[in-house]
Amino acid sequence: MFAFMNSISFIRASLRTGSRATRSLTTSSVAPSLPAVLRLQTGEVFEGRSFGAPRSVFGETVFTTSITSYPESLTDPSYTGQLLAFTQPMIGNYGVPDNRMKGSAREHPLDVDVGCFLESTGVQAAGVIVSELCERFSHFQAYESLASWCARYQVPGIQGVDTRALTTILRNQGSTLGTILVGEDAKRIPTASEFVDPNAENLVKRVSTKVPYTLEPVGGAAASRAHVALLDFGCKANILRSLLRQRVTVTVLPWNTDFNSIRDQFDGLFLSNGPGSPNKVPEAVANVKRVIDEWDRPIFGICMGHQVIGLAAGLRAYRMKFGNRGHNQPVLALGSGNMRVEPGRVYITSQNHGYALAFEESGPDAWPEGWAPWFVNANDWSIEGIVRTGDFDGRAPVWGVQFHPEHAGGPEDTNPLFEDYVEQVVQYKSARSPSLAAQATRSPSAMATAHL
């Protein structure tokens, strides 16, 4: 039955990929499963069997409550340096798609090739922890198994772990440094000096693009409504897709670009997500502070980008006990932010962060003048959004959100934030160049219909 299901999956996948119909489902050569252990710095040990790359690795042990979308989670650059434990008991049942395909899983008519099908070109997590690995995968887009995929990117995994017990430990004592030890290594006890915290380094530098590049929407430059610059702190591909679907040109820049020297070439600035601590990117904070103080065009940040905006505004970022990771985090809107946000409504969001912006009514962490909290987490009341308030006096409107409105996977409650941000970019552009107003107002929905 399984062989028959996979044959049908292959036929359907071949029909979908046109000229790539000669490809085949694959499970690349995978090393045999070996004894493996997960050791936490605090002494707890979980025994299991290896999958993926037969090598040992150290990192920060974190968990995600996501039920689906393990390929998207593992390719999210925000998981760089982390040993990612899935609370969902079975992982791998629908395999992994061919990450070289164009577009995205949503098959949006305004999607263009951003270089990968998932969130980045490779597996970003340092290691993978699961309760049960499903090697008999079945899905019409499946290209290979989770084990062979991890092996290709030299990422080790461990299966057979009691992830319920592990998650309880991490919730009680917080995210903890750990190691996956494979084969003969599983017998040894690491020294304290081997448990190096990845957040102590600038992880953004590791994952950010090294050279600028530009992406055009469907229809090319002639169809573009505006030109947005994106500072890449470890950008998920679906952020790029979400902007391009709004018919804007996006130029992706390295994280430490001196944006102020080139800012007038662009109509807006977007700050992406990324791994690690925002306190490790002071150059970016200084650059963004000057942009916020001087520029007159819209700025939006997600996750790490949100935290960088907060630091630039004068707030402090702190390390959370175990962070918020999953597709089911509720956030309460405190205001509209001049967008389609209903004050008092709870939105369900996708999140992945271990740091947050501090807030107190008074004292050193009091909210700076001219800024307001936009969203708060309904579970732990951490800050989930920031917005500039009052009369901007020729300066930029600024928004930041800790969660991921581009989801992939996850709920779509906050998708409209991309459309609302781009509409603000277009309005500010039109105010500077009234002759461009008519071209800029043609809606993306009309463009999508034209390309169906």
Short mmCIF file of C-alpha atoms in Angstrom, two decimals:
data_model
loop_
_atom_site.label_atom_id
_atom_site.label_comp_id
_atom_site.label_asym_id
_atom_site.label_seq_id
_atom_site.Cartn_x
_atom_site.Cartn_y
_atom_site.Cartn_z
CA MET A 1 0.00 0.00 0.00
CA PHE A 2 2.82 2.41 0.90
CA ALA A 3 4.64 1.73 -2.38
CA PHE A 4 1.44 2.39 -4.28
CA MET A 5 0.86 5.65 -2.36
CA ASN A 6 4.39 6.82 -3.11
CA SER A 7 3.97 5.97 -6.80
CA ILE A 8 0.85 8.11 -6.96
CA SER A 9 2.71 10.87 -5.07
CA PHE A 10 5.53 10.77 -7.62
CA ILE A 11 3.16 10.99 -10.59
CA ARG A 12 1.32 13.96 -9.08
CA ALA A 13 4.58 15.71 -8.20
CA SER A 14 5.92 15.15 -11.73
CA LEU A 15 2.80 16.64 -13.27
CA ARG A 16 3.15 19.69 -11.03
CA THR A 17 6.78 20.35 -11.91
CA GLY A 18 6.56 20.29 -15.72
CA SER A 19 10.05 20.17 -17.16
CA ARG A 20 11.30 18.59 -13.95
CA ALA A 21 9.12 15.50 -14.45
CA THR A 22 12.19 13.28 -14.75
CA ARG A 23 13.08 13.72 -11.10
CA SER A 24 12.36 10.90 -8.66
CA LEU A 25 11.46 10.65 -5.02
CA THR A 26 14.61 9.95 -3.11
CA THR A 27 15.94 8.91 0.20
CA SER A 28 19.63 9.73 -0.19
CA SER A 29 22.21 7.38 1.21
CA VAL A 30 21.83 7.64 4.99
CA ALA A 31 24.26 6.37 7.60
CA PRO A 32 22.88 3.57 9.78
CA SER A 33 21.24 4.63 13.02
CA LEU A 34 23.69 4.64 15.92
CA PRO A 35 23.31 4.92 19.68
CA ALA A 36 22.89 8.58 20.63
CA VAL A 37 22.25 10.64 23.73
CA LEU A 38 20.99 14.12 24.41
CA ARG A 39 22.88 15.58 27.37
CA LEU A 40 21.86 18.85 28.98
CA GLN A 41 24.41 21.07 30.70
CA THR A 42 22.35 20.68 33.87
CA GLY A 43 22.97 16.92 33.94
CA GLU A 44 19.83 15.37 32.44
CA VAL A 45 20.43 12.60 29.90
CA PHE A 46 18.06 11.21 27.25
CA GLU A 47 19.05 8.09 25.36
CA GLY A 48 17.95 7.36 21.80
CA ARG A 49 19.09 6.55 18.28
CA SER A 50 20.69 8.85 15.74
CA PHE A 51 19.41 9.95 12.34
CA GLY A 52 20.74 12.44 9.82
CA ALA A 53 24.47 13.15 10.04
CA PRO A 54 26.41 10.71 12.27
CA ARG A 55 28.23 13.42 14.19
CA SER A 56 28.00 15.16 17.56
CA VAL A 57 26.98 18.78 18.05
CA PHE A 58 26.48 21.35 20.83
CA GLY A 59 23.87 24.12 21.01
CA GLU A 60 21.02 25.72 22.91
CA THR A 61 18.20 23.23 23.54
CA VAL A 62 14.79 24.73 22.77
CA PHE A 63 11.34 23.37 21.96
CA THR A 64 8.62 24.29 19.49
CA THR A 65 4.92 23.54 19.92
CA SER A 66 4.26 23.56 16.17
CA ILE A 67 2.18 20.59 15.05
CA THR A 68 3.01 20.93 11.34
CA SER A 69 5.61 22.56 9.08
CA TYR A 70 8.77 20.94 10.39
CA PRO A 71 10.59 21.62 7.05
CA GLU A 72 9.78 25.34 7.36
CA SER A 73 10.87 25.41 11.01
CA LEU A 74 14.17 23.65 10.31
CA THR A 75 15.00 26.04 7.45
CA ASP A 76 14.19 29.15 9.52
CA PRO A 77 17.53 30.97 10.08
CA SER A 78 16.28 32.06 13.52
CA TYR A 79 17.00 28.48 14.72
CA THR A 80 20.72 28.80 13.94
CA GLY A 81 22.82 27.33 16.75
CA GLN A 82 19.88 25.57 18.41
CA LEU A 83 18.98 21.96 19.13
CA LEU A 84 15.32 22.00 18.17
CA ALA A 85 12.95 19.65 20.00
CA PHE A 86 9.50 19.07 18.53
CA THR A 87 6.67 18.54 21.02
CA GLN A 88 4.60 16.91 18.24
CA PRO A 89 5.26 13.18 18.84
CA MET A 90 5.68 12.03 15.21
CA ILE A 91 7.91 14.02 12.86
CA GLY A 92 8.81 13.20 9.25
CA ASN A 93 5.54 11.61 8.12
CA TYR A 94 5.17 13.79 5.02
CA GLY A 95 8.84 13.94 4.10
CA VAL A 96 10.56 17.03 2.73
CA PRO A 97 9.78 18.81 -0.57
CA ASP A 98 12.31 19.64 -3.27
CA ASN A 99 13.68 22.92 -1.93
CA ARG A 100 14.87 23.91 -5.42
CA MET A 101 11.31 24.37 -6.69
CA LYS A 102 10.15 27.88 -7.49
CA GLY A 103 7.26 29.59 -5.76
CA SER A 104 5.97 28.30 -2.44
CA ALA A 105 3.64 25.73 -0.95
CA ARG A 106 0.76 28.22 -1.11
CA GLU A 107 0.99 28.47 -4.92
CA HIS A 108 0.15 32.16 -4.83
CA PRO A 109 -0.20 33.60 -8.35
CA LEU A 110 2.12 36.50 -7.49
CA ASP A 111 4.95 34.34 -6.17
CA VAL A 112 8.32 34.57 -7.88
CA ASP A 113 11.49 32.53 -7.36
CA VAL A 114 13.24 33.75 -4.20
CA GLY A 115 15.89 31.03 -4.33
CA CYS A 116 14.17 28.27 -2.37
CA PHE A 117 10.82 26.58 -1.79
CA LEU A 118 11.12 26.59 2.01
CA GLU A 119 12.42 29.36 4.30
CA SER A 120 16.08 29.16 3.28
CA THR A 121 18.29 26.97 1.11
CA GLY A 122 19.36 24.54 3.85
CA VAL A 123 18.72 23.16 7.33
CA GLN A 124 19.54 25.91 9.83
CA ALA A 125 19.05 24.22 13.21
CA ALA A 126 22.19 22.72 14.73
CA GLY A 127 20.40 19.51 15.69
CA VAL A 128 16.95 17.89 15.72
CA ILE A 129 15.23 16.14 18.65
CA VAL A 130 12.11 14.03 18.13
CA SER A 131 10.09 11.41 19.95
CA GLU A 132 9.31 9.27 16.92
CA LEU A 133 10.91 9.64 13.49
CA CYS A 134 8.66 8.55 10.63
CA GLU A 135 10.83 7.25 7.81
CA ARG A 136 7.95 5.95 5.65
CA PHE A 137 6.90 9.37 4.39
CA SER A 138 4.03 10.06 1.99
CA HIS A 139 3.06 13.37 0.37
CA PHE A 140 2.52 14.45 -3.22
CA GLN A 141 5.33 17.03 -2.89
CA ALA A 142 7.71 14.72 -0.99
CA TYR A 143 11.22 14.52 -2.41
CA GLU A 144 13.18 12.86 0.38
CA SER A 145 12.97 11.76 4.00
CA LEU A 146 13.75 13.98 6.95
CA ALA A 147 16.71 11.74 7.82
CA SER A 148 18.31 11.94 4.36
CA TRP A 149 17.69 15.70 4.21
CA CYS A 150 19.43 16.26 7.56
CA ALA A 151 22.28 14.00 6.44
CA ARG A 152 22.82 16.07 3.28
CA TYR A 153 23.24 19.21 5.39
CA GLN A 154 25.40 17.50 8.03
CA VAL A 155 22.80 18.05 10.75
CA PRO A 156 22.48 15.31 13.39
CA GLY A 157 19.22 14.21 14.94
CA ILE A 158 18.15 12.00 17.80
CA GLN A 159 14.93 9.96 17.95
CA GLY A 160 13.35 8.08 20.83
CA VAL A 161 13.55 11.01 23.25
CA ASP A 162 10.76 11.55 25.78
CA THR A 163 10.04 15.04 24.48
CA ARG A 164 7.28 15.54 27.07
CA ALA A 165 9.81 15.17 29.89
CA LEU A 166 12.36 17.30 28.01
CA THR A 167 9.82 20.09 27.43
CA THR A 168 8.84 20.04 31.10
CA ILE A 169 12.49 20.47 32.08
CA LEU A 170 13.00 23.33 29.64
CA ARG A 171 9.82 25.09 30.79
CA ASN A 172 10.87 24.78 34.43
CA GLN A 173 14.53 25.73 34.17
CA GLY A 174 14.52 27.60 30.87
CA SER A 175 16.32 27.03 27.58
CA THR A 176 19.42 25.03 28.42
CA LEU A 177 22.69 24.34 26.64
CA GLY A 178 22.97 20.77 25.45
CA THR A 179 24.63 18.33 23.12
CA ILE A 180 23.63 15.46 20.84
CA LEU A 181 26.36 12.83 21.10
CA VAL A 182 26.41 10.09 18.46
CA GLY A 183 28.11 6.68 18.24
CA GLU A 184 31.18 6.26 20.40
CA ASP A 185 30.76 9.84 21.55
CA ALA A 186 27.53 8.83 23.30
CA LYS A 187 29.57 7.11 26.03
CA ARG A 188 31.54 10.16 27.08
CA ILE A 189 30.66 13.01 29.44
CA PRO A 190 31.48 16.44 27.94
CA THR A 191 33.46 18.99 29.92
CA ALA A 192 31.78 22.18 31.07
CA SER A 193 33.85 24.24 28.62
CA GLU A 194 32.35 22.38 25.65
CA PHE A 195 28.89 23.79 26.34
CA VAL A 196 29.35 27.09 24.51
CA ASP A 197 26.31 29.38 24.29
CA PRO A 198 25.67 30.20 20.60
CA ASN A 199 23.95 33.43 21.66
CA ALA A 200 27.30 34.72 22.87
CA GLU A 201 28.31 35.29 19.25
CA ASN A 202 26.84 37.38 16.47
CA LEU A 203 24.66 34.73 14.80
CA VAL A 204 23.16 37.34 12.49
CA LYS A 205 26.52 37.78 10.80
CA ARG A 206 26.59 34.03 10.11
CA VAL A 207 23.23 33.89 8.28
CA SER A 208 22.84 37.30 6.65
CA THR A 209 23.42 37.72 2.93
CA LYS A 210 26.99 38.72 2.12
CA VAL A 211 26.11 40.72 -0.99
CA PRO A 212 23.05 42.84 -1.88
CA TYR A 213 20.55 41.47 -4.39
CA THR A 214 17.25 42.65 -5.83
CA LEU A 215 13.98 40.77 -6.46
CA GLU A 216 11.27 42.04 -8.79
CA PRO A 217 7.54 41.24 -8.50
CA VAL A 218 5.53 39.47 -11.19
CA GLY A 219 5.65 41.74 -14.24
CA GLY A 220 9.12 43.04 -13.44
CA ALA A 221 10.19 46.61 -12.71
CA ALA A 222 7.37 48.04 -14.81
CA ALA A 223 4.79 46.45 -12.48
CA SER A 224 6.49 47.53 -9.27
CA ARG A 225 4.61 49.99 -7.07
CA ALA A 226 7.58 50.92 -4.87
CA HIS A 227 11.13 49.92 -3.92
CA VAL A 228 11.68 48.54 -0.41
CA ALA A 229 15.08 47.87 1.17
CA LEU A 230 15.32 44.88 3.52
CA LEU A 231 18.06 44.58 6.14
CA ASP A 232 18.75 40.85 6.31
CA PHE A 233 19.29 39.61 9.87
CA GLY A 234 18.43 36.04 8.79
CA CYS A 235 15.38 36.61 6.64
CA LYS A 236 12.77 33.91 6.12
CA ALA A 237 11.91 33.48 2.44
CA ASN A 238 8.22 33.96 3.14
CA ILE A 239 8.88 37.53 4.24
CA LEU A 240 10.25 38.18 0.77
CA ARG A 241 7.28 36.42 -0.83
CA SER A 242 4.83 38.42 1.29
CA LEU A 243 6.39 41.71 0.16
CA LEU A 244 6.64 40.68 -3.49
CA ARG A 245 2.97 39.67 -3.51
CA GLN A 246 2.24 43.34 -2.80
CA ARG A 247 3.99 44.22 -6.08
CA VAL A 248 7.05 45.95 -4.73
CA THR A 249 10.69 45.58 -5.68
CA VAL A 250 12.79 44.31 -2.75
CA THR A 251 16.52 44.88 -2.40
CA VAL A 252 18.05 42.64 0.27
CA LEU A 253 21.03 44.15 2.08
CA PRO A 254 23.62 42.70 4.49
CA TRP A 255 22.76 43.25 8.17
CA ASN A 256 25.47 45.88 8.76
CA THR A 257 24.91 47.96 5.61
CA ASP A 258 25.27 51.70 6.14
CA PHE A 259 21.72 52.25 5.02
CA ASN A 260 21.83 56.00 5.63
CA SER A 261 24.31 56.46 2.79
CA ILE A 262 21.84 54.94 0.28
CA ARG A 263 18.45 55.40 1.92
CA ASP A 264 17.04 57.93 -0.55
CA GLN A 265 17.13 55.26 -3.28
CA PHE A 266 14.28 53.47 -1.51
CA ASP A 267 10.66 54.11 -0.57
CA GLY A 268 10.64 52.09 2.63
CA LEU A 269 12.78 49.98 4.96
CA PHE A 270 12.01 46.48 6.25
CA LEU A 271 13.97 44.76 9.03
CA SER A 272 13.84 40.95 8.98
CA ASN A 273 13.86 38.23 11.61
CA GLY A 274 17.11 36.61 12.68
CA PRO A 275 18.83 34.40 15.28
CA GLY A 276 20.46 35.15 18.59
CA SER A 277 20.64 38.29 20.66
CA PRO A 278 19.85 41.80 19.34
CA ASN A 279 22.53 43.04 21.73
CA LYS A 280 25.14 41.47 19.44
CA VAL A 281 24.36 43.80 16.50
CA PRO A 282 25.13 47.30 17.86
CA GLU A 283 26.16 48.53 14.39
CA ALA A 284 22.70 47.74 13.06
CA VAL A 285 21.04 49.40 16.06
CA ALA A 286 23.07 52.58 15.53
CA ASN A 287 22.24 52.64 11.81
CA VAL A 288 18.53 52.10 12.43
CA LYS A 289 18.45 54.75 15.16
CA ARG A 290 19.70 57.34 12.72
CA VAL A 291 17.18 56.22 10.08
CA ILE A 292 14.34 56.49 12.60
CA ASP A 293 15.49 59.93 13.74
CA GLU A 294 16.03 61.41 10.28
CA TRP A 295 14.13 59.55 7.56
CA ASP A 296 10.63 60.33 6.30
CA ARG A 297 9.61 56.92 4.91
CA PRO A 298 7.87 53.89 6.48
CA ILE A 299 9.86 51.34 8.51
CA PHE A 300 8.67 47.90 9.60
CA GLY A 301 10.45 45.17 11.58
CA ILE A 302 9.73 41.53 12.39
CA CYS A 303 11.21 39.52 15.30
CA MET A 304 14.91 40.51 15.39
CA GLY A 305 13.99 43.57 13.32
CA HIS A 306 11.38 44.50 15.94
CA GLN A 307 13.97 44.16 18.70
CA VAL A 308 16.50 46.28 16.80
CA ILE A 309 13.85 48.99 16.44
CA GLY A 310 13.18 48.79 20.18
CA LEU A 311 16.87 49.13 21.05
CA ALA A 312 17.17 52.05 18.63
CA ALA A 313 14.20 53.72 20.36
CA GLY A 314 15.88 53.38 23.75
CA LEU A 315 14.41 50.14 25.12
CA ARG A 316 16.30 47.20 26.60
CA ALA A 317 16.19 43.64 25.26
CA TYR A 318 16.37 40.72 27.69
CA ARG A 319 16.74 36.96 27.35
CA MET A 320 13.49 35.12 28.05
CA LYS A 321 13.34 32.03 30.24
CA PHE A 322 12.46 29.65 27.41
CA GLY A 323 11.22 31.92 24.63
CA ASN A 324 8.07 31.59 22.53
CA ARG A 325 8.25 29.13 19.66
CA GLY A 326 5.26 27.68 17.85
CA HIS A 327 2.25 28.43 15.68
CA ASN A 328 -0.26 29.11 18.42
CA GLN A 329 0.85 32.15 20.42
CA PRO A 330 -2.00 34.56 21.32
CA VAL A 331 -1.25 38.29 21.25
CA LEU A 332 -3.52 41.11 22.40
CA ALA A 333 -3.70 44.26 20.25
CA LEU A 334 -3.44 47.45 22.31
CA GLY A 335 -4.05 49.82 19.39
CA SER A 336 -4.61 49.96 15.66
CA GLY A 337 -1.25 51.46 14.74
CA ASN A 338 -3.03 53.05 11.76
CA MET A 339 -3.40 49.56 10.27
CA ARG A 340 -6.17 46.97 10.05
CA VAL A 341 -5.69 45.92 13.65
CA GLU A 342 -8.61 45.84 16.09
CA PRO A 343 -7.68 47.11 19.57
CA GLY A 344 -8.74 44.58 22.19
CA ARG A 345 -8.72 41.63 19.80
CA VAL A 346 -6.55 38.58 20.40
CA TYR A 347 -4.67 37.38 17.31
CA ILE A 348 -3.17 33.89 17.05
CA THR A 349 0.39 34.09 15.75
CA SER A 350 3.47 32.14 14.72
CA GLN A 351 6.57 32.90 16.79
CA ASN A 352 10.22 31.97 17.21
CA HIS A 353 12.26 34.10 19.60
CA GLY A 354 14.29 33.85 22.79
CA TYR A 355 14.61 37.60 23.47
CA ALA A 356 12.03 40.30 24.11
CA LEU A 357 11.83 44.04 24.77
CA ALA A 358 11.62 45.08 28.43
CA PHE A 359 8.83 47.32 29.69
CA GLU A 360 8.12 48.95 33.04
CA GLU A 361 5.79 51.78 34.01
CA SER A 362 8.73 53.70 35.45
CA GLY A 363 12.45 53.39 36.02
CA PRO A 364 15.21 52.50 33.52
CA ASP A 365 12.88 50.29 31.42
CA ALA A 366 10.07 52.83 31.15
CA TRP A 367 8.61 53.30 27.69
CA PRO A 368 10.35 56.10 25.73
CA GLU A 369 8.35 59.17 24.77
CA GLY A 370 6.82 59.01 21.29
CA TRP A 371 6.48 55.22 21.32
CA ALA A 372 3.79 52.80 22.49
CA PRO A 373 3.44 49.07 22.94
CA TRP A 374 1.31 47.74 20.07
CA PHE A 375 0.76 44.09 21.04
CA VAL A 376 1.40 42.05 24.18
CA ASN A 377 1.52 38.28 24.61
CA ALA A 378 -1.68 36.99 26.22
CA ASN A 379 0.23 34.18 27.96
CA ASP A 380 3.25 35.90 29.51
CA TRP A 381 2.50 39.61 28.81
CA SER A 382 5.81 40.12 27.03
CA ILE A 383 5.94 42.92 24.47
CA GLU A 384 4.87 41.71 21.01
CA GLY A 385 4.77 44.97 19.09
CA ILE A 386 5.98 48.56 19.09
CA VAL A 387 4.73 51.60 17.19
CA ARG A 388 5.78 55.23 16.87
CA THR A 389 3.09 57.60 18.05
CA GLY A 390 2.16 61.27 17.84
CA ASP A 391 3.18 63.82 15.23
CA PHE A 392 6.11 62.43 13.28
CA ASP A 393 7.21 65.94 12.24
CA GLY A 394 8.66 64.83 8.91
CA ARG A 395 10.07 61.58 10.30
CA ALA A 396 9.18 58.01 9.46
CA PRO A 397 6.19 56.03 10.73
CA VAL A 398 7.60 52.92 12.41
CA TRP A 399 6.09 49.56 13.38
CA GLY A 400 7.61 46.40 14.80
CA VAL A 401 6.11 43.02 15.70
CA GLN A 402 7.71 40.17 17.60
CA PHE A 403 5.57 37.54 15.88
CA HIS A 404 5.63 36.40 12.24
CA PRO A 405 2.74 37.72 10.11
CA GLU A 406 4.18 35.83 7.13
CA HIS A 407 3.43 32.56 9.06
CA ALA A 408 4.57 29.53 6.90
CA GLY A 409 3.46 27.56 8.74
CA GLY A 410 0.99 28.98 11.12
CA PRO A 411 -2.16 31.10 11.43
CA GLU A 412 -2.92 33.85 8.95
CA ASP A 413 -4.56 36.32 11.37
CA THR A 414 -1.95 39.02 10.86
CA ASN A 415 -1.21 38.59 7.13
CA PRO A 416 -2.79 42.00 6.33
CA LEU A 417 0.10 43.78 8.05
CA PHE A 418 2.20 43.32 4.91
CA GLU A 419 -0.47 44.85 2.70
CA ASP A 420 -1.02 47.72 5.15
CA TYR A 421 2.71 48.45 5.40
CA VAL A 422 3.15 48.50 1.62
CA GLU A 423 0.10 50.75 1.24
CA GLN A 424 1.78 53.22 3.61
CA VAL A 425 4.99 52.99 1.57
CA VAL A 426 3.03 53.69 -1.61
CA GLN A 427 1.17 56.61 -0.03
CA TYR A 428 4.38 58.25 1.15
CA LYS A 429 5.93 57.70 -2.27
CA SER A 430 2.89 59.22 -3.98
CA ALA A 431 3.04 62.23 -1.68
CA ARG A 432 6.61 62.84 -2.83
CA SER A 433 5.78 62.17 -6.51
CA PRO A 434 2.07 62.77 -7.21
CA SER A 435 2.48 61.74 -10.87
CA LEU A 436 3.18 58.18 -9.69
CA ALA A 437 -0.03 57.88 -7.69
CA ALA A 438 -2.16 56.28 -10.45
CA GLN A 439 0.44 53.60 -11.23
CA ALA A 440 0.92 52.78 -7.55
CA THR A 441 -2.74 52.28 -6.70
CA ARG A 442 -3.42 49.23 -8.88
CA SER A 443 -4.22 46.58 -6.28
CA PRO A 444 -2.29 43.30 -5.92
CA SER A 445 -5.60 41.41 -5.96
CA ALA A 446 -6.28 42.74 -9.46
CA MET A 447 -2.78 41.70 -10.52
CA ALA A 448 -3.31 38.23 -9.05
CA THR A 449 -6.52 37.82 -11.02
CA ALA A 450 -4.77 38.89 -14.20
CA HIS A 451 -2.17 36.16 -13.75
CA LEU A 452 -4.52 33.31 -12.89
#
